[in-house]
Tab-separated table of C-alpha atoms in Angstrom:
chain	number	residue	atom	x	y	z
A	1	UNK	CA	105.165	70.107	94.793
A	2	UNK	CA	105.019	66.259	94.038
A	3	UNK	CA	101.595	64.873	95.386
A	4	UNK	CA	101.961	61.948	97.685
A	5	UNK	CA	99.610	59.107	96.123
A	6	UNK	CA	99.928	56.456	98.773
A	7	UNK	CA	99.636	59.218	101.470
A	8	UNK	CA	96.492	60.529	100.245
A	9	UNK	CA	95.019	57.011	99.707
A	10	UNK	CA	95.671	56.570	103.493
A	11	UNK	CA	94.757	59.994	104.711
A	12	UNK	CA	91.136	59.578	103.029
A	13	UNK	CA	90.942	55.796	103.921
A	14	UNK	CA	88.323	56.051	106.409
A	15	UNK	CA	86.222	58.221	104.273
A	16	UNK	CA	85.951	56.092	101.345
A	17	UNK	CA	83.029	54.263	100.045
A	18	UNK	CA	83.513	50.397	100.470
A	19	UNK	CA	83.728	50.069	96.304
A	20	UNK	CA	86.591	53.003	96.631
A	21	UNK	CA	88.187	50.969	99.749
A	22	UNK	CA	88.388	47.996	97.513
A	23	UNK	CA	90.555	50.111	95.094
A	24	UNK	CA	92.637	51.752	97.813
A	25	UNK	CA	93.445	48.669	99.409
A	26	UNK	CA	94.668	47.306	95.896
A	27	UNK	CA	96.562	50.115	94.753
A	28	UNK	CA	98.508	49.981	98.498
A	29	UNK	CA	99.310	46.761	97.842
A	30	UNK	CA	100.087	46.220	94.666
A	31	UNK	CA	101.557	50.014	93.767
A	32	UNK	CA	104.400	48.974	90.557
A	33	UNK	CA	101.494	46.959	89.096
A	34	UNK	CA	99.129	50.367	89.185
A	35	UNK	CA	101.542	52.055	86.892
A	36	UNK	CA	101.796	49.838	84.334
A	37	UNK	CA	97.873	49.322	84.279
A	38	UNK	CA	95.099	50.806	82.169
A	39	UNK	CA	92.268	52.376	83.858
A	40	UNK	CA	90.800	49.604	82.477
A	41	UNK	CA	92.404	46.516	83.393
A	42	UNK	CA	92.566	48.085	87.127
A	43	UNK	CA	88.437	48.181	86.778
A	44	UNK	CA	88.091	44.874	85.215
A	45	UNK	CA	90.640	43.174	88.125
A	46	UNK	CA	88.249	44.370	90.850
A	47	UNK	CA	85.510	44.360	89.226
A	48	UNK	CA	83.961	47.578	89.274
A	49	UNK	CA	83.253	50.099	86.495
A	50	UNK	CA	85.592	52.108	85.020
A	51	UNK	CA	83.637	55.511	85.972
A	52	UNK	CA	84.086	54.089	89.673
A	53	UNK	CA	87.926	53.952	89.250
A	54	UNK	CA	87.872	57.735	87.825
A	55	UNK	CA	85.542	58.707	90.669
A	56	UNK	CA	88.313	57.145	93.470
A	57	UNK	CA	91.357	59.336	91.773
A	58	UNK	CA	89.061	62.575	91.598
A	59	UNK	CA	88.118	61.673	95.572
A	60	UNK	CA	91.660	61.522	96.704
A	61	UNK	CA	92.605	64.681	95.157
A	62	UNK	CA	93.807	63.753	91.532
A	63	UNK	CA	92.416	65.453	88.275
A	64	UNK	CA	92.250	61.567	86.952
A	65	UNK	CA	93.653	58.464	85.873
A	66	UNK	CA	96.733	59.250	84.498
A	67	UNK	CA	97.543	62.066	86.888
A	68	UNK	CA	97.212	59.518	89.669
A	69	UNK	CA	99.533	57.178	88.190
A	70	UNK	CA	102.327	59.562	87.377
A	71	UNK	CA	102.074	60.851	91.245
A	72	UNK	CA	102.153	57.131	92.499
A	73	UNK	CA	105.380	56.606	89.723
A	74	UNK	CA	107.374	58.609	91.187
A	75	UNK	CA	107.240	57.281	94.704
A	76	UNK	CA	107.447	53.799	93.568
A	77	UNK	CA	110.198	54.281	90.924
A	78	UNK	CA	112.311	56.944	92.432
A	79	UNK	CA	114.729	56.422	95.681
A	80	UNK	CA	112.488	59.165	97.477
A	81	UNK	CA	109.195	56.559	98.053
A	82	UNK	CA	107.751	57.364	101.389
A	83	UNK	CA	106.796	53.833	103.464
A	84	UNK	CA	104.039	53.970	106.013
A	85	UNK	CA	105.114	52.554	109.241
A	86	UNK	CA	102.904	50.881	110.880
A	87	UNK	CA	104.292	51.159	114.539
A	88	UNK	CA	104.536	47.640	116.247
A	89	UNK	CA	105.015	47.317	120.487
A	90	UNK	CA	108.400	45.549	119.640
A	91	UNK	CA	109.927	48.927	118.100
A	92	UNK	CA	112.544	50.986	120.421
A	93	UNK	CA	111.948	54.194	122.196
A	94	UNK	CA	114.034	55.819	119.784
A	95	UNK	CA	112.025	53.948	116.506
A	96	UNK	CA	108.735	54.995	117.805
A	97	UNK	CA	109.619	58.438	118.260
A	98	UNK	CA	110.605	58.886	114.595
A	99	UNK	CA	107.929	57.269	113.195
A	100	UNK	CA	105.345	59.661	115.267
A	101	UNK	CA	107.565	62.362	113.793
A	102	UNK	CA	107.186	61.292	110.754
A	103	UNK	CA	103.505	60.609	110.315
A	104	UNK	CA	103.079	64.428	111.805
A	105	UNK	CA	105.174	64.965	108.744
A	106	UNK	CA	103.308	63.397	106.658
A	107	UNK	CA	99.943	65.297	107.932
A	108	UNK	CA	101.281	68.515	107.503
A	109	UNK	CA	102.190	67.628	103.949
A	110	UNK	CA	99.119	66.095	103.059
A	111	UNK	CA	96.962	69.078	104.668
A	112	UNK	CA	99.084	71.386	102.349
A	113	UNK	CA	98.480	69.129	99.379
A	114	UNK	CA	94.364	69.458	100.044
A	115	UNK	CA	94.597	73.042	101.397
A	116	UNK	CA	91.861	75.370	99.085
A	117	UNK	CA	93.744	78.916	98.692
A	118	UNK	CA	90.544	80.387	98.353
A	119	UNK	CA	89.194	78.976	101.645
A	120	UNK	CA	92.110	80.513	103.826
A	121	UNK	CA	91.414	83.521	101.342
A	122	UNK	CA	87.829	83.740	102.402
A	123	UNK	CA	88.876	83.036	106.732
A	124	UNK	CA	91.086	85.421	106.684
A	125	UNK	CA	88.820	87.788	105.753
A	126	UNK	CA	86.152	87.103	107.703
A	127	UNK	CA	88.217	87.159	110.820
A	128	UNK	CA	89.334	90.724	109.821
A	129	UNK	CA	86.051	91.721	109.311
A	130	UNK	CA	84.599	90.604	112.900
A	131	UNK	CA	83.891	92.450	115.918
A	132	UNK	CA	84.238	89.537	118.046
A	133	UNK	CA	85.965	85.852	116.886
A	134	UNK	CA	85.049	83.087	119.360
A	135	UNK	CA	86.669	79.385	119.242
A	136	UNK	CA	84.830	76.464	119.728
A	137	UNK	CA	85.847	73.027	120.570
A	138	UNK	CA	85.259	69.570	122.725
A	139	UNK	CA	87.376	67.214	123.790
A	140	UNK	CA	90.604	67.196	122.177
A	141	UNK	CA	89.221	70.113	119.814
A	142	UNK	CA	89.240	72.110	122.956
A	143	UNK	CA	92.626	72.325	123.383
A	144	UNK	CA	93.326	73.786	120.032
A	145	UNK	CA	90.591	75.936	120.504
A	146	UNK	CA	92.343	77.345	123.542
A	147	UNK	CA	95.566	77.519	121.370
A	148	UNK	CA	93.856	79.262	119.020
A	149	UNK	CA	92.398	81.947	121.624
A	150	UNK	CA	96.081	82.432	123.198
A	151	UNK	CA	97.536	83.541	119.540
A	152	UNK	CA	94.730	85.667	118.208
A	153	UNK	CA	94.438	87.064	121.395
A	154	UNK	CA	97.190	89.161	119.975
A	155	UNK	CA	96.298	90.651	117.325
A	156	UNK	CA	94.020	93.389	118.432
A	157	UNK	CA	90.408	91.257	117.510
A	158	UNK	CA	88.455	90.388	120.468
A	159	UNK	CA	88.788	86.740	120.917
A	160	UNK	CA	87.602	84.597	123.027
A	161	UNK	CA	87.529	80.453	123.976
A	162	UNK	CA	85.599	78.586	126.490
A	163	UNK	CA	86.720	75.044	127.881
A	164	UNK	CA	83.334	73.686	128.957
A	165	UNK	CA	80.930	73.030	126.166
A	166	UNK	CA	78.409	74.536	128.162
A	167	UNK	CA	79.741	77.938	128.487
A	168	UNK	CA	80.653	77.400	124.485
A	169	UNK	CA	77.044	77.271	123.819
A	170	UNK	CA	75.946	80.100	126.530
A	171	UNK	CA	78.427	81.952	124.397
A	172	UNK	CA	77.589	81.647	120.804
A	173	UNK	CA	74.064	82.230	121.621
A	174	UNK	CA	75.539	85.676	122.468
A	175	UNK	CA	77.251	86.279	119.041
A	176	UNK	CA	75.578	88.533	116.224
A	177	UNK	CA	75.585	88.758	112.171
A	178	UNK	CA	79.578	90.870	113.002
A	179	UNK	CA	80.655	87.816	114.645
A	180	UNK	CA	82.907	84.846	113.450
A	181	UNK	CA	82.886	81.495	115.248
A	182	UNK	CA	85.460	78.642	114.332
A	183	UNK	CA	84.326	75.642	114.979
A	184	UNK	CA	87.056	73.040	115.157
A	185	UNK	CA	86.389	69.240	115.585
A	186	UNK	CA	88.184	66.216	113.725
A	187	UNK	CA	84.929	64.199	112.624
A	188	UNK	CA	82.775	66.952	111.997
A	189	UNK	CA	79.885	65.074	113.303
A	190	UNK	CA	79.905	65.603	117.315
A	191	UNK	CA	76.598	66.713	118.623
A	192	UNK	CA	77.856	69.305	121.169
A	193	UNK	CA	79.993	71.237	118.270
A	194	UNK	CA	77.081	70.653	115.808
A	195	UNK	CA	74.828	72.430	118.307
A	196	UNK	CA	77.638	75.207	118.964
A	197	UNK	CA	77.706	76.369	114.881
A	198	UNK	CA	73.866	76.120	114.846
A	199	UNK	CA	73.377	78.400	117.247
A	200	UNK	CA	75.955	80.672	116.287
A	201	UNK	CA	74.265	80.546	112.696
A	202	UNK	CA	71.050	81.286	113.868
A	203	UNK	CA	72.631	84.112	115.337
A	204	UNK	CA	73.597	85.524	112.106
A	205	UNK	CA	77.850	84.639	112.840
A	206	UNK	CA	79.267	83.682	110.126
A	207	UNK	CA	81.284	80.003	110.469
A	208	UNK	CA	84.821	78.824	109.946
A	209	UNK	CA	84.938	74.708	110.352
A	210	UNK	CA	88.350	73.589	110.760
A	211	UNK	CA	87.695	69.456	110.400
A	212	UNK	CA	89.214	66.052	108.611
A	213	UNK	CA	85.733	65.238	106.953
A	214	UNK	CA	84.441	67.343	103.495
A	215	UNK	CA	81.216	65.169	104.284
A	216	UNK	CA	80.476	65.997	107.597
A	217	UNK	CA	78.310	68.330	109.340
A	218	UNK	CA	80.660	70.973	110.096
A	219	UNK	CA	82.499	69.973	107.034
A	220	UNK	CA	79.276	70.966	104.858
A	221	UNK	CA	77.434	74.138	106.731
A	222	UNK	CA	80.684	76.075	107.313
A	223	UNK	CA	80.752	79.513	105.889
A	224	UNK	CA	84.288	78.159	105.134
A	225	UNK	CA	85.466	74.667	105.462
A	226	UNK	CA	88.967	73.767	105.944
A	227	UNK	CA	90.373	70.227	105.803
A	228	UNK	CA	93.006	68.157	107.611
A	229	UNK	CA	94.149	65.366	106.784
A	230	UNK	CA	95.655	62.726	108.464
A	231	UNK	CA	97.036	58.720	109.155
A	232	UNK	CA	95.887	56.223	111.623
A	233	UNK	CA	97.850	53.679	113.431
A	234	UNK	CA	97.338	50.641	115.355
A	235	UNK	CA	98.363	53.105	118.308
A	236	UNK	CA	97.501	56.296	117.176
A	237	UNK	CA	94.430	57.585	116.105
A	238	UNK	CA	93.886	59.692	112.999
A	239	UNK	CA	92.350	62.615	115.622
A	240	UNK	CA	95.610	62.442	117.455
A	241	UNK	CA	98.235	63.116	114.274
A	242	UNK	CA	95.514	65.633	113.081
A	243	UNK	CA	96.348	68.678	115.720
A	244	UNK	CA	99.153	68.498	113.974
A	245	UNK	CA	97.433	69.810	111.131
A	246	UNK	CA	94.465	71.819	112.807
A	247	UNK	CA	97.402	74.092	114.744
A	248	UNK	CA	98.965	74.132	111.448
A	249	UNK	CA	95.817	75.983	110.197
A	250	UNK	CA	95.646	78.146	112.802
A	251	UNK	CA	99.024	79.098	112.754
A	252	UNK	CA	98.680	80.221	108.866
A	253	UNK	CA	95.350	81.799	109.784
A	254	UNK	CA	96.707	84.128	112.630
A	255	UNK	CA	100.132	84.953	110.609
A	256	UNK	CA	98.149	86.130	107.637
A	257	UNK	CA	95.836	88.066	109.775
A	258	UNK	CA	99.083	89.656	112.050
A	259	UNK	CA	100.299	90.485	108.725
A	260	UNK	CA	97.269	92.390	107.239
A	261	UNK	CA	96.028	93.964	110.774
A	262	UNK	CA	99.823	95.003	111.574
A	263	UNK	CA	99.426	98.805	113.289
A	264	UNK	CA	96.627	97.221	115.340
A	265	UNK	CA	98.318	93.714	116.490
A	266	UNK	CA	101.315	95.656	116.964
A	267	UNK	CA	100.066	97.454	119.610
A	268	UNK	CA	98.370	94.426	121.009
A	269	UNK	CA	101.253	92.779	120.881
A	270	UNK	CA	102.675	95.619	122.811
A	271	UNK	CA	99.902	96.154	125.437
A	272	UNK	CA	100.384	91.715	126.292
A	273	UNK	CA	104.141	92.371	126.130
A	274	UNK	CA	104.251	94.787	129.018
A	275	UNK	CA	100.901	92.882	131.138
A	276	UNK	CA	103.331	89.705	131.281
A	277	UNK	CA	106.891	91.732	131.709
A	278	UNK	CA	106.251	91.190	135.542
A	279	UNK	CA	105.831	87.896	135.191
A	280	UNK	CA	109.423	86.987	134.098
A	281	UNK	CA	112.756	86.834	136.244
């Protein structure tokens, strides 16, 4: 799959040191001059060090240099170039709504392009492995949490989410060393969640952080840390486009564990099939 260089430039934007901000912000607007630039001549236009340049391409998810420049190539060269829309308050009904389609395009590409097999490798095994799996989240977060809890609710693992962030941390001062707790939040770095995965940890549960920062709290004292990313807008945040890519996650998550737990979630599946038949006209 063809990596999206000006999508991943924006997707880690925020992140960025203000030396690698000066390079994004030149390579987004001036992308046909990038390719026909040495890593050199890029380094001595901004003035920064060559090493710094290298250190920006390995940050946004390129092996190097030249690997950046071939990705960026082909969306400036060929007819397929994705443009970021900004979306302005004189745009239509109809124009807004595709560009908000879009950009959740975009996330769910660029969470694909950043996705670590070997994370979801690891989560998925931990979750088949627990006793109990319980889903923490604030704010937004909570909402996917609760998504989260009403599809693994299915597959024959005790799971369990709590709304209030109080009752979240009652909980996961409950959970033991067979427990899981995934711990979703977009920054990584609110204190409520921060307490949540300490305590679980404490606990002995072992921790699956679903966030858009590598560098934040949740991002670094996971168990296993998986990434969204995602675009802000003058009218969107980047925590709005990325539920997008959080339910993305754990959509793949509970799939892959439906898949390898199938007698049991089948007759999960059965025993919530017949609960709700009632409930139906």
């Amino acid at each position: 799959m063809a990596q999206n260089c000006l999508g991943k430039i924006r997707s880690y934007y925020a992140r960025l040191s203000e030396k690698e901000k000066k390079i994004a912000d030149y390579i987004l607007e001036h992308p046909e001059k990038i390719i026909h630039s040495t890593i050199n001549e890029l380094a001595e236009d901004l003035g920064v060090a060559d090493a710094t340049v290298f250190r920006f391409c390995k940050r946004i998810g390129f092996k190097g240099y030249q690997a950046m420049k071939i990705a960026l190539a082909s969306e400036v060269i060929e007819p397929i170039q994705q443009i970021h829309e900004e979306i302005s308050e004189n745009d239509s009904v109809k124009t807004v709504t595709e560009k908000v389609f879009k950009s959740n395009v975009r996330t769910l590409e660029n969470t694909l392009e950043i996705l670590n097999g070997h994370s979801i490798q690891k989560a998925v095994e931990l979750l088949l492995q627990a006793k109990r799996v319980e889903f923490y989240g604030t704010g937004g977060s909570a909402v996917i949490a609760m998504d989260a809890f009403h599809k693994f609710v299915r597959t024959g693992i005790k799971a369990f989410s709590f709304v209030d962030s109080h009752f979240q941390l009652m909980s996961s001062s409950q959970l033991s060393e067979n427990d899981v707790a995934v711990i979703i939040s977009h920054s990584g770095t609110n204190k409520d969640t921060i307490n949540i995965m300490k305590t679980a940890k404490n606990n002995g549960a072992k921790t699956i952080g679903i966030t858009g920062y590598p560098k934040s709290p949740i991002g670094q004292n996971s168990d296993v840390a998986l990434f969204t990313s995602s675009e802000e807008t003058e009218y969107r945040s980047e925590a709005l486009s990325s539920r997008i890519g959080q339910l993305s996650l754990i959509d793949a998550l509970y799939v892959n564990v439906m898949i390898l737990n199938k007698s049991v979630a089948n007759q999960s599946l059965e025993r919530i099939r017949n609960a709700i038949s009632d409930t139906r006209i």
